[in-house]
CSV table of C-alpha atoms and ligand atoms in Angstrom, one decimal:
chain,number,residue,atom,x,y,z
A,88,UNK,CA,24.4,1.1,-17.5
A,89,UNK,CA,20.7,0.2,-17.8
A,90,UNK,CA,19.5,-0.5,-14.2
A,91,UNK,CA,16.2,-2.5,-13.4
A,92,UNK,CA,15.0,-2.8,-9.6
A,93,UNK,CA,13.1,-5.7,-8.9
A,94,UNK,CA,11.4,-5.7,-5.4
A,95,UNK,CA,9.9,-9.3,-4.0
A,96,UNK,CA,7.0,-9.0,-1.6
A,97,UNK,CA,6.9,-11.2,1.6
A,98,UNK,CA,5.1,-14.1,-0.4
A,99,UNK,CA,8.0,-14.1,-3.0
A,100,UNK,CA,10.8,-15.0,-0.7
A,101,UNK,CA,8.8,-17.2,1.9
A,102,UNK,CA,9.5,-20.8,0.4
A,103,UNK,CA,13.1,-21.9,-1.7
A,104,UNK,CA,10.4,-22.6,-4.5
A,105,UNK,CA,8.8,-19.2,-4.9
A,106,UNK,CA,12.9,-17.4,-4.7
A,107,UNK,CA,13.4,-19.9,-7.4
A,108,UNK,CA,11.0,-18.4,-9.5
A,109,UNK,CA,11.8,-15.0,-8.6
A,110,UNK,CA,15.1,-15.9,-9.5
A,111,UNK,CA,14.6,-16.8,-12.9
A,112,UNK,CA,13.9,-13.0,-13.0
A,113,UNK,CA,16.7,-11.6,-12.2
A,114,UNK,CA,18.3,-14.2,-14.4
A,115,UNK,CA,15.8,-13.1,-17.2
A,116,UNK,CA,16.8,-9.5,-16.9
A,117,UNK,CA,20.4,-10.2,-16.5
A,118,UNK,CA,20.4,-11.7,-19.7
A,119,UNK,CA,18.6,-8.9,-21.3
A,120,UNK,CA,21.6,-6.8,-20.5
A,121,UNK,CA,20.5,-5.3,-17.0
A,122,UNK,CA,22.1,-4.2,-14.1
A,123,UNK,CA,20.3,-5.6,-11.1
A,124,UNK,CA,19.3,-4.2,-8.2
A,125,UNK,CA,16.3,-6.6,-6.1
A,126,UNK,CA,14.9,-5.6,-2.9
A,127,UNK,CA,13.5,-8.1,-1.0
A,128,UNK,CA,10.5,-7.7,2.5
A,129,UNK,CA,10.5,-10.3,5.4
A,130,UNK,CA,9.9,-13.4,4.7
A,131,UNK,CA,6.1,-14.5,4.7
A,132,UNK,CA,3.1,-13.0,6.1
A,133,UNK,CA,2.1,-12.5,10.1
A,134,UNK,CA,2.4,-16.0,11.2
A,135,UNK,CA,5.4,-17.3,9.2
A,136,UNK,CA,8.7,-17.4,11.9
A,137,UNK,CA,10.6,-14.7,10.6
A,138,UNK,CA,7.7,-12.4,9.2
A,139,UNK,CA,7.8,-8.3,10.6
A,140,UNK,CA,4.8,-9.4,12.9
A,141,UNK,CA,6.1,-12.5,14.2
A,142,UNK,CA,9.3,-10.4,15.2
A,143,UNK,CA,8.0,-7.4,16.4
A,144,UNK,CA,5.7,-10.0,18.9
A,145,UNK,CA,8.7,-11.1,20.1
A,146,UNK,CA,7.8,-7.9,22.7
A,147,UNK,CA,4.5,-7.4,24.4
A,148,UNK,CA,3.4,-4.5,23.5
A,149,UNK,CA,3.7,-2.4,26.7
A,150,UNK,CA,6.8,-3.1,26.9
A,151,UNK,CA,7.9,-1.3,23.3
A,152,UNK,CA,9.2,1.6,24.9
A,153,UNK,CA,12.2,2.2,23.2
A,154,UNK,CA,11.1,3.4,19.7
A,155,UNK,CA,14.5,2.8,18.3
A,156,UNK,CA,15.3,-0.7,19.4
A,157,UNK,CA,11.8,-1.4,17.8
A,158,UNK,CA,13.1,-0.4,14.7
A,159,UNK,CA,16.1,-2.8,15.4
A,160,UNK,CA,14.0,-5.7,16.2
A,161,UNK,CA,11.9,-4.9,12.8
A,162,UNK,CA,14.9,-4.3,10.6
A,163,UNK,CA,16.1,-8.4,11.2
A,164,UNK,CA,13.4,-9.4,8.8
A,165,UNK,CA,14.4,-8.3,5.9
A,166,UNK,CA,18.5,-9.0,6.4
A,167,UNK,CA,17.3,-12.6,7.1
A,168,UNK,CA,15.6,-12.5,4.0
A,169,UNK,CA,17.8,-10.8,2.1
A,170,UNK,CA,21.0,-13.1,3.3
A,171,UNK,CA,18.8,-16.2,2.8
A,172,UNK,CA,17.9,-15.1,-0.9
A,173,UNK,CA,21.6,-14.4,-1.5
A,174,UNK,CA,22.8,-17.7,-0.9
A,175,UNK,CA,20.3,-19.2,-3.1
A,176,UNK,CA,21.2,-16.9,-5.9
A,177,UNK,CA,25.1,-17.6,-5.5
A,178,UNK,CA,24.0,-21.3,-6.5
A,179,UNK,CA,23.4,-20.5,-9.9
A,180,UNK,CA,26.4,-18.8,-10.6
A,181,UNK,CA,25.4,-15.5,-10.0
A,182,UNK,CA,28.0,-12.9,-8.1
A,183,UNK,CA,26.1,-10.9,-5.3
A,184,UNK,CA,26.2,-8.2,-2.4
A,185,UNK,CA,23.5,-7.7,0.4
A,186,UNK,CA,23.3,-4.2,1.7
A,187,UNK,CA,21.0,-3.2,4.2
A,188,UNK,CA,19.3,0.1,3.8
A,189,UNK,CA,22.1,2.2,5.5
A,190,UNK,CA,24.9,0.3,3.7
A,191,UNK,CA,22.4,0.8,0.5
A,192,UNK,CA,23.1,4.8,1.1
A,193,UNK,CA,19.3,5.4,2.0
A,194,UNK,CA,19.2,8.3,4.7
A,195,UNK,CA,16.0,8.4,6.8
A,196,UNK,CA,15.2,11.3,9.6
A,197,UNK,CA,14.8,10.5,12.9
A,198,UNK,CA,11.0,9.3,13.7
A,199,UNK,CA,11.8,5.6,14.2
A,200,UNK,CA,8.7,3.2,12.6
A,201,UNK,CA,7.6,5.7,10.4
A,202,UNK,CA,10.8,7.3,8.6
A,203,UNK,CA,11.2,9.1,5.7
A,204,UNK,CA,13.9,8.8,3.4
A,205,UNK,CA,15.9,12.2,3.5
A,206,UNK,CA,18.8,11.1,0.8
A,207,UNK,CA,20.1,8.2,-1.0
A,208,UNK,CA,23.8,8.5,-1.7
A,209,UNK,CA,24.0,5.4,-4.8
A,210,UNK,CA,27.7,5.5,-4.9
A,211,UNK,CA,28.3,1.8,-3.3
A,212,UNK,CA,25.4,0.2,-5.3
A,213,UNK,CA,26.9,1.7,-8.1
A,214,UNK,CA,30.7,0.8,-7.3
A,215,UNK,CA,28.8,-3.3,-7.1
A,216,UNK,CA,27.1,-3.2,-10.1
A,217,UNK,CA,29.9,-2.0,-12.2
A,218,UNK,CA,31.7,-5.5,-11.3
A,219,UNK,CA,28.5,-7.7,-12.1
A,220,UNK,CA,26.9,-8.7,-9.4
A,221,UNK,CA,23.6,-8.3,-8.3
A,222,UNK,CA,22.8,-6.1,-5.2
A,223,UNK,CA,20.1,-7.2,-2.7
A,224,UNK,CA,19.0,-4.3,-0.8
A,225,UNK,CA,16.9,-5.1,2.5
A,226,UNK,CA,13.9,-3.3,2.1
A,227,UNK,CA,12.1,-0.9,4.5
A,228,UNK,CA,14.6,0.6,6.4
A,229,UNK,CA,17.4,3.0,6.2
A,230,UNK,CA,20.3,4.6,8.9
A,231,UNK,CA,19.7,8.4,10.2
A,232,UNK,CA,23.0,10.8,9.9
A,233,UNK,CA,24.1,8.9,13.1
A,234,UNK,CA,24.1,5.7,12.1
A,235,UNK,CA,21.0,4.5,14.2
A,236,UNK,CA,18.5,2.0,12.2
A,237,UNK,CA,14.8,3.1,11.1
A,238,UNK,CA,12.4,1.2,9.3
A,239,UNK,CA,9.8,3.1,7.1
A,240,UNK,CA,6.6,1.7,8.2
A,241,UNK,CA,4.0,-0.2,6.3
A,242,UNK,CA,4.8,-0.9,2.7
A,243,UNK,CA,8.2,0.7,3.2
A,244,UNK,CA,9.6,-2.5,1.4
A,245,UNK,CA,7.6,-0.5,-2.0
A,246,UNK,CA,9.2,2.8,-1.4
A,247,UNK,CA,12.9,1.8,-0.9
A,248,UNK,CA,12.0,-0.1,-4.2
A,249,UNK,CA,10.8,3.1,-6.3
A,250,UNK,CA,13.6,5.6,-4.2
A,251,UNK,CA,16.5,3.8,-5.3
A,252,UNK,CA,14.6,3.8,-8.6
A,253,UNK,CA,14.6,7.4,-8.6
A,254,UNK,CA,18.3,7.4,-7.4
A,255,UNK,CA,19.8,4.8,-9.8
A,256,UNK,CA,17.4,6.6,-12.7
A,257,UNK,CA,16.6,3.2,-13.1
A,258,UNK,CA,14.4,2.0,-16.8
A,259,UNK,CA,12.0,0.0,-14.6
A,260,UNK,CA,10.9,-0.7,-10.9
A,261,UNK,CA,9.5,-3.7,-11.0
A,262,UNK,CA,7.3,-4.9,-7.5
A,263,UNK,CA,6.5,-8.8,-7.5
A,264,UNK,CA,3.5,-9.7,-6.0
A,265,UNK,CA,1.2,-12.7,-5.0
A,266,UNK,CA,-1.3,-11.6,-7.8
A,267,UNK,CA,-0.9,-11.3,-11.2
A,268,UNK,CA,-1.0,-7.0,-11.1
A,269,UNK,CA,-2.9,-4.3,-10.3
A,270,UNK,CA,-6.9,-5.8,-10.6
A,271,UNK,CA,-10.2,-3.8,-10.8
A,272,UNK,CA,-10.7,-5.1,-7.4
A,273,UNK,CA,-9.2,-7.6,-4.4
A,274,UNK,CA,-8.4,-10.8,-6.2
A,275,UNK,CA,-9.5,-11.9,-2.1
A,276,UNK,CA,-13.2,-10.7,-2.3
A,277,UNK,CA,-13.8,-10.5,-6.5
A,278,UNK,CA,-13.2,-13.8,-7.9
A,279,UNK,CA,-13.8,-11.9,-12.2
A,280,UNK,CA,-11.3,-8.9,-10.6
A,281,UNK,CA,-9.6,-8.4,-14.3
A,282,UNK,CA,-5.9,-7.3,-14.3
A,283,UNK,CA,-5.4,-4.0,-15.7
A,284,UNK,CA,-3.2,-3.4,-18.3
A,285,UNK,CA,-1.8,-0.5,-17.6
A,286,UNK,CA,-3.0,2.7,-15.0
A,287,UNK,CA,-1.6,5.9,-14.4
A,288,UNK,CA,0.5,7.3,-11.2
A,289,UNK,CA,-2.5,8.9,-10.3
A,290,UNK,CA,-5.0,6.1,-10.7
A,291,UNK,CA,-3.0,3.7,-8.5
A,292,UNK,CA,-2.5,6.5,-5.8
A,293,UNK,CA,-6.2,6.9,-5.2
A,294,UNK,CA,-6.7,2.8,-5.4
A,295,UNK,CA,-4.0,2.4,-3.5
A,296,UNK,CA,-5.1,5.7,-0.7
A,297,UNK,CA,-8.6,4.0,-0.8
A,298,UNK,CA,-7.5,0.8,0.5
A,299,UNK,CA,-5.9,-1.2,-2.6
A,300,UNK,CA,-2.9,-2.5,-0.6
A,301,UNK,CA,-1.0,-4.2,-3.9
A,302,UNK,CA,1.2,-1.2,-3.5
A,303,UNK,CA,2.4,1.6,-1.2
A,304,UNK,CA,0.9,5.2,-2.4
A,305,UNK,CA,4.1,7.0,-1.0
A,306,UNK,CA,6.4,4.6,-3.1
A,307,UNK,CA,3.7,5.3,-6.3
A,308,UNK,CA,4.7,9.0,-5.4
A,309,UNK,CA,8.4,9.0,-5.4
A,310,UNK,CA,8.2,7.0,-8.7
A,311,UNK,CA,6.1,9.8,-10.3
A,312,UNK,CA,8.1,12.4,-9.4
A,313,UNK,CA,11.2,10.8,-12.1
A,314,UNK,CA,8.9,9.3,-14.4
A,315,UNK,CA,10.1,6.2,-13.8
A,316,UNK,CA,8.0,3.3,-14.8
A,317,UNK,CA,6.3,0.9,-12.0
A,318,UNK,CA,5.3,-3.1,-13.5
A,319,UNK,CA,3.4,-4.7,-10.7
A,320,UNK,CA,3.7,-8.6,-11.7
A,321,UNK,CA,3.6,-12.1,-10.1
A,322,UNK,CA,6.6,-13.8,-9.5
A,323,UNK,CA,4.8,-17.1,-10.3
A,324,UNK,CA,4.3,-16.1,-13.7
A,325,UNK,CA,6.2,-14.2,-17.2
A,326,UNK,CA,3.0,-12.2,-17.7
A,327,UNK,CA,3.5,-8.6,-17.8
A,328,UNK,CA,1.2,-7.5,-15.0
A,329,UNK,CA,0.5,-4.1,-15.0
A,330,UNK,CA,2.3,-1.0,-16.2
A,331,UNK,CA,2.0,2.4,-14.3
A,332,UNK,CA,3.4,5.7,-15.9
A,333,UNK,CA,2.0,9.1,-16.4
A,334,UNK,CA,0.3,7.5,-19.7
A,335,UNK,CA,-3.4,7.4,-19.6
A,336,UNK,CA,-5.6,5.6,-22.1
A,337,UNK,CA,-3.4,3.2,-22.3
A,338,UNK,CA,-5.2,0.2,-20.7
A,339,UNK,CA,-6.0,-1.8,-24.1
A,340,UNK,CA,-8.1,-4.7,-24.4
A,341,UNK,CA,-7.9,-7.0,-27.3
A,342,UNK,CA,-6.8,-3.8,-29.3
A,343,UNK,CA,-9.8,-1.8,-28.1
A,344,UNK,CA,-9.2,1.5,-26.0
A,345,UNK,CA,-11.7,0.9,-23.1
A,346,UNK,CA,-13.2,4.5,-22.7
A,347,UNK,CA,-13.5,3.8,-18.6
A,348,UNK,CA,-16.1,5.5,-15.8
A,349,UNK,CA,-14.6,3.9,-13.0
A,350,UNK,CA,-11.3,2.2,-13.1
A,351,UNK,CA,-11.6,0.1,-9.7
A,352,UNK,CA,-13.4,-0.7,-6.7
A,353,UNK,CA,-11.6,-0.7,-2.9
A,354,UNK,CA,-12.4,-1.4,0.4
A,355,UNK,CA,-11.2,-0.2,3.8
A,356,UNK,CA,-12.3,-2.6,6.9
A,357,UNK,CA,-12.7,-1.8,10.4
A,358,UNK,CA,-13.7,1.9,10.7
A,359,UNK,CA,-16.4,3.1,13.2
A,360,UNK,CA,-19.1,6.3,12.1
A,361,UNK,CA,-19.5,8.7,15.2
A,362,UNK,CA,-22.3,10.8,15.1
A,363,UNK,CA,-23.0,14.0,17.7
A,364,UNK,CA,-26.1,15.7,17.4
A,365,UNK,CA,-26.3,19.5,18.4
A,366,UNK,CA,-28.6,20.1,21.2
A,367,UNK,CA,-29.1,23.5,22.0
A,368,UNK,CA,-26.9,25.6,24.1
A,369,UNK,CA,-24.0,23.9,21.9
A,370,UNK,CA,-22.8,26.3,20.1
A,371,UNK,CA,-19.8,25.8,17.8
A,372,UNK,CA,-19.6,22.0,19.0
A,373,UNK,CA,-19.1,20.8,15.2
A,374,UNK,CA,-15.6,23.2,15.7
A,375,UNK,CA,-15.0,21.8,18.7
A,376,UNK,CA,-15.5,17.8,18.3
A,377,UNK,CA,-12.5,18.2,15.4
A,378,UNK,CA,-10.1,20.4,17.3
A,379,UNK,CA,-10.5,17.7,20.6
A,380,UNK,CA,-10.0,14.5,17.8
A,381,UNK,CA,-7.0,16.5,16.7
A,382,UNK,CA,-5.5,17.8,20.4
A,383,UNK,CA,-6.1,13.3,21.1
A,384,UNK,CA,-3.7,12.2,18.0
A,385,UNK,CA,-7.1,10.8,16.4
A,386,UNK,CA,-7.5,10.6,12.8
A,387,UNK,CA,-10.6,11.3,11.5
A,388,UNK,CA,-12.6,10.9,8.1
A,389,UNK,CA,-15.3,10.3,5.7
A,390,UNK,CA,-16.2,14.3,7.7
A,391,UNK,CA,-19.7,15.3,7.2
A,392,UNK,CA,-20.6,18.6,9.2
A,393,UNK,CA,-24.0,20.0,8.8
A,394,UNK,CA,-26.8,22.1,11.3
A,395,UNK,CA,-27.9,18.9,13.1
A,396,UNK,CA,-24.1,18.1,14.0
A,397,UNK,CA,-21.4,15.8,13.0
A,398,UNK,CA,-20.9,12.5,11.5
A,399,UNK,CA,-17.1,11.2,10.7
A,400,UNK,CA,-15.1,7.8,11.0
A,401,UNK,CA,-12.4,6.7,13.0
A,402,UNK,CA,-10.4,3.5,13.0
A,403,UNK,CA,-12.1,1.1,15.0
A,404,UNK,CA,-8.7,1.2,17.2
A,405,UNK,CA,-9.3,4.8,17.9
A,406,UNK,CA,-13.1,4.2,18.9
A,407,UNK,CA,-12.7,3.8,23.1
A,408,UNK,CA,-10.3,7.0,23.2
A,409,UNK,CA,-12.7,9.0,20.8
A,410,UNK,CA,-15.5,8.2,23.1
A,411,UNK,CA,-14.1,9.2,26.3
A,412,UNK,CA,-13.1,12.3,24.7
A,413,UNK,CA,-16.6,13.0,23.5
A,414,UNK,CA,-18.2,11.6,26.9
A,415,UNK,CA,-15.8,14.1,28.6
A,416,UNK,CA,-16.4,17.3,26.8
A,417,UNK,CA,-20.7,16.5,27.5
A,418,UNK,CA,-21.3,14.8,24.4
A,419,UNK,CA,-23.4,11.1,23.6
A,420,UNK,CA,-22.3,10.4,20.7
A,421,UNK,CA,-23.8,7.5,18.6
A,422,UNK,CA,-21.7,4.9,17.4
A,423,UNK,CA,-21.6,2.1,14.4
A,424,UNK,CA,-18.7,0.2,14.8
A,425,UNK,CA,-17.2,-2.2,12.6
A,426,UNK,CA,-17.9,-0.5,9.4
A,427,UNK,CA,-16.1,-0.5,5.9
A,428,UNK,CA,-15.6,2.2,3.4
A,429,UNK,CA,-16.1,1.2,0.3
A,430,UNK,CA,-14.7,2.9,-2.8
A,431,UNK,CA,-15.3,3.4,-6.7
A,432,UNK,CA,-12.4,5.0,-8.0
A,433,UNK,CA,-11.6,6.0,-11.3
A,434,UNK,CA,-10.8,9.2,-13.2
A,435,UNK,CA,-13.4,9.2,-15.7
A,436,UNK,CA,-15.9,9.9,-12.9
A,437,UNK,CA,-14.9,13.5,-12.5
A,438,UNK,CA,-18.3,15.6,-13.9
A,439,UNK,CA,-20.2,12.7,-15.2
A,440,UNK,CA,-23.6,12.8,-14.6
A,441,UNK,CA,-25.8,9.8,-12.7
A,442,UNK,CA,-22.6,7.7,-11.5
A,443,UNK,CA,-23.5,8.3,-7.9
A,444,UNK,CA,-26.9,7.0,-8.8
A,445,UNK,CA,-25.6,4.3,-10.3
A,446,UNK,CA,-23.8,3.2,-7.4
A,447,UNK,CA,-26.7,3.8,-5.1
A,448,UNK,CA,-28.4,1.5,-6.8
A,449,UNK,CA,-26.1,-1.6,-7.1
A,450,UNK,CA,-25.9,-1.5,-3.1
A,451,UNK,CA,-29.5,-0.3,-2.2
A,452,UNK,CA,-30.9,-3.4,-4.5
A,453,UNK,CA,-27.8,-6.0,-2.6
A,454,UNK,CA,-30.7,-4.7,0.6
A,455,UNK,CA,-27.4,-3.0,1.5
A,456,UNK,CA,-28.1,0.2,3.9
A,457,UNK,CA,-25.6,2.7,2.9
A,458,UNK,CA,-24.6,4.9,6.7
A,459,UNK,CA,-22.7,7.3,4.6
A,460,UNK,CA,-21.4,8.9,1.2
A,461,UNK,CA,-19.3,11.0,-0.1
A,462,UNK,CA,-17.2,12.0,-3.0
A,463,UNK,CA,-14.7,14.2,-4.9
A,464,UNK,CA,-13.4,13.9,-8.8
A,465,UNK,CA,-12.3,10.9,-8.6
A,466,UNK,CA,-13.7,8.3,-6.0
A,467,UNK,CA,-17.0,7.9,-4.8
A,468,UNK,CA,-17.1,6.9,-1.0
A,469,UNK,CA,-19.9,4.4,0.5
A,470,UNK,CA,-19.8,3.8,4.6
A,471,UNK,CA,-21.3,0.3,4.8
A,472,UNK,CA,-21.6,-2.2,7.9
A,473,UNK,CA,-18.7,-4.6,7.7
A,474,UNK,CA,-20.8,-7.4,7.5
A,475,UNK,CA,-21.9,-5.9,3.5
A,476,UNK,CA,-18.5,-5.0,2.8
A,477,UNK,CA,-17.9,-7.9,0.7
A,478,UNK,CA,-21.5,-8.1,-1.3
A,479,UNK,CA,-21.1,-4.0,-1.7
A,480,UNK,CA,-17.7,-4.9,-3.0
A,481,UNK,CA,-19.2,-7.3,-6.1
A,482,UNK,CA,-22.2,-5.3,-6.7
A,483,UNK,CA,-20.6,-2.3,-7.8
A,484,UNK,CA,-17.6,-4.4,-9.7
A,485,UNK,CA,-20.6,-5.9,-11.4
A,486,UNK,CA,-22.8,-2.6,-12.1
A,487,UNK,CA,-19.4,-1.1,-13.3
A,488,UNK,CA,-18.8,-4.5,-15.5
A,489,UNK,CA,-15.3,-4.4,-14.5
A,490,UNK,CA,-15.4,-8.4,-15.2
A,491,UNK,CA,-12.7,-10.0,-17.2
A,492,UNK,CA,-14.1,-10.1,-20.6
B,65,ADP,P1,3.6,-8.1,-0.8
B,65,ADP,O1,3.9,-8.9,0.3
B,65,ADP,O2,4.1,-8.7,-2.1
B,65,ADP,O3,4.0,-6.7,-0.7
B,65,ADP,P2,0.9,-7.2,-0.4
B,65,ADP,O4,0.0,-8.1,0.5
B,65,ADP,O5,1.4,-6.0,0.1
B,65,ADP,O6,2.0,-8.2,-1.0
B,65,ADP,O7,0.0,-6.9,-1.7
B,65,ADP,C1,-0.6,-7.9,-2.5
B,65,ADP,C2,-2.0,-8.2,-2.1
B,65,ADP,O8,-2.8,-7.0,-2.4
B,65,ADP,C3,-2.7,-9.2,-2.9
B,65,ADP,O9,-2.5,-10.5,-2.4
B,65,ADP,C4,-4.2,-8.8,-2.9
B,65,ADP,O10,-5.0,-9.6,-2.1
B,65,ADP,C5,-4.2,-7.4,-2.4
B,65,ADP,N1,-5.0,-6.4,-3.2
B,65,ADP,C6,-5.9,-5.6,-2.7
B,65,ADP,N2,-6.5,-4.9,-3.7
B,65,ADP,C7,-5.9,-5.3,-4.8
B,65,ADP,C8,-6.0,-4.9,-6.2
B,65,ADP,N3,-6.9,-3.9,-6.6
B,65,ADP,N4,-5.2,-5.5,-7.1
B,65,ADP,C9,-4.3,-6.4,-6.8
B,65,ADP,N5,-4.2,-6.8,-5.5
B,65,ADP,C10,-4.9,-6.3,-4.5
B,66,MG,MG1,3.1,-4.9,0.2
């Protein structure tokens, strides 16, 4: 049997015309002799009736105490969805199944909103395909060993894609998108952002960890760890999108190998910079600033620790509780709030000589202050106010000449 997964984003099953394109491809790949297995999100995007946000509001938000129905509430998105895109499938002629996640054979542990997939037990998905019919798995959510219901968190519609990849040893996972496939930048702030060809598991992990959000970095993970091939594509369109495997050198234009620096550019909104300053008498207060963010459940990063102190980031959601924490231990910390973190990523960076230099100077000449930098072998980090995000964005897509050519 030669299995093909094809997951549909939330903008691929919001209207009866966009799951009649995404129809014709299962259709497409039915006819080219593939078992089907599609896994479909909520319908829409926050705002739209029966989107994961518009459910989950359905609650005020002191009021989710029980972590598990939470995960009850969540899980109706996609079992709408998945029902709803069923029915319009069995109208062409084509024999179907919905499962949802638990009836799909995905396991999950126990920590409700955030679970991880433990096992996936294929034998029912199987037991469907091997009479024809196209299974519709709703994405994002699984059963623990006792039956209860857990959904994976954010993008956990990508990773129950690429797991029962993994599990069905499937040729392709296909994820269909509102964009055309992986681009050297968000379509949303780079109107020349240029589809790439074809990136590696790697590439798209550090895109995607650096604030790409076309796909889910665990789900990137899982895929890698079979070697099973990712094509991000839009379901508007035949194009091929983008291909991800363990391949590199294999993004081709016009029959030319481009020998790339950077491979794309990302951006993370709404992050605040902290700063303490040692004063004397402190001693070891760069230790202890860390261990208190940790002991408070904050999350910290962009971590610069030197003589004079501390700079870092936190999420601008984290910003009141990291200040009374800081306020309480003696500290005045300064604060920049509303930042972005802005990000050139690529592998060709690693031990090339001037690229920082080069980026300083697309965002210095934009008049752009850069708060921050940092880097490792692959990505080079820029803390910029969130009112340059965008204009830092273009200027290094432009010194880069990432442009469509
Ligand atoms: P879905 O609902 O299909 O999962 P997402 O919103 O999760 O869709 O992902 C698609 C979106 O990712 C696009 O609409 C685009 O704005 C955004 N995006 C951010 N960075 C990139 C990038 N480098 N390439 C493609 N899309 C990107
Ligand atoms: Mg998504």
């Amino acid at each position: 049997m030669r299995i093909l997964v094809q997951k549909f984003g939330g903008t691929s099953v919001a209207t009866r015309e966009i799951r009649e394109q995404a129809i014709e491809h299962i259709m497409e790949a039915k006819s080219l002799g593939y078992s089907v297995v599609v896994v479909v999100s909520a319908m829409g995007r926050k705002g739209d009736p029966y989107a994961t946000d518009s459910l989950l509001s359905l609650i005020d938000e002191q009021d989710r105490t029980s972590r598990r129905e939470v995960d009850l509430l969540m899980s109706c998105g996609e079992l709408i969805s998945g029902v709803v895109f069923a029915a319009q499938l069995r109208a062409h002629g084509v024999e179907t199944t919905v499962l949802n996640g638990g009836q799909a054979g995905i396991t999950t542990n126990d920590d409700f909103s955030r679970a991880q997939i433990m096992t996936i037990n294929p034998k029912r998905i199987l037991q469907e395909l091997e009479h024809d019919r196209v299974v519709i798995v709703t994405g994002f959510q699984g059963w623990t060993k006792d039956y209860e219901t857990t959904t994976l968190g954010r993008g956990g519609s990508d990773t129950t894609a690429t797991a029962l990849g993994v599990a069905l040893d499937a040729e392709v996972v296909d994820i269909f998108t509102d964009v055309e496939g992986i681009m050297t930048a968000d379509p949303r702030i780079v109107d020349d952002a240029r589809r790439l060809r074809a990136v590696t598991y790697s590439e798209i992990c550090n895109l995607a960890y650096q604030g790409a959000k076309v796909i889910h970095p665990r789900a990137v993970e899982i895929a890698m760890q079979k070697n099973i091939p990712i094509r991000v594509r839009a379901t508007s369109s035949k194009d091929e999108g983008t291909l991800v495997t363990s391949q590199t050198g294999t993004d081709r234009i016009e029959g030319e190998l481009r020998d790339q620096l950077v491979t794309g550019i990302t951006q993370t909104a709404n992050v605040t910079q902290i700063k303490v300053f040692a004063e004397p008498g402190m001693s070891g207060m760069q230790l202890k600033v860390f261990q208190a963010m940790a002991a408070n459940g904050i999350s910290v990063d962009f971590i610069n620790v030197n003589p004079r102190g501390v700079a870092y980031t936190v999420s601008d959601n984290d910003t009141d509780k990291a200040l009374r924490v800081l306020e309480d231990m003696g500290y005045r910390p300064e604060v920049t709030r509303g930042c972005a973190k802005v990000s050139a990523v690529g592998a060709g960076i690693a031990g090339v000589p001037g690229v920082m230099a080069l980026i300083l100077d697309a965002i210095t000449s934009e008049g752009i202050e850069i708060l921050q930098s940092a880097d490792s072998h692959t990505t080079i980090w820029c803390l910029v106010r969130g009112d340059d995000m965008a204009r830092a964005v273009r200027a290094l897509h432009n010194k880069f000449e990432l442009h469509a050519l």
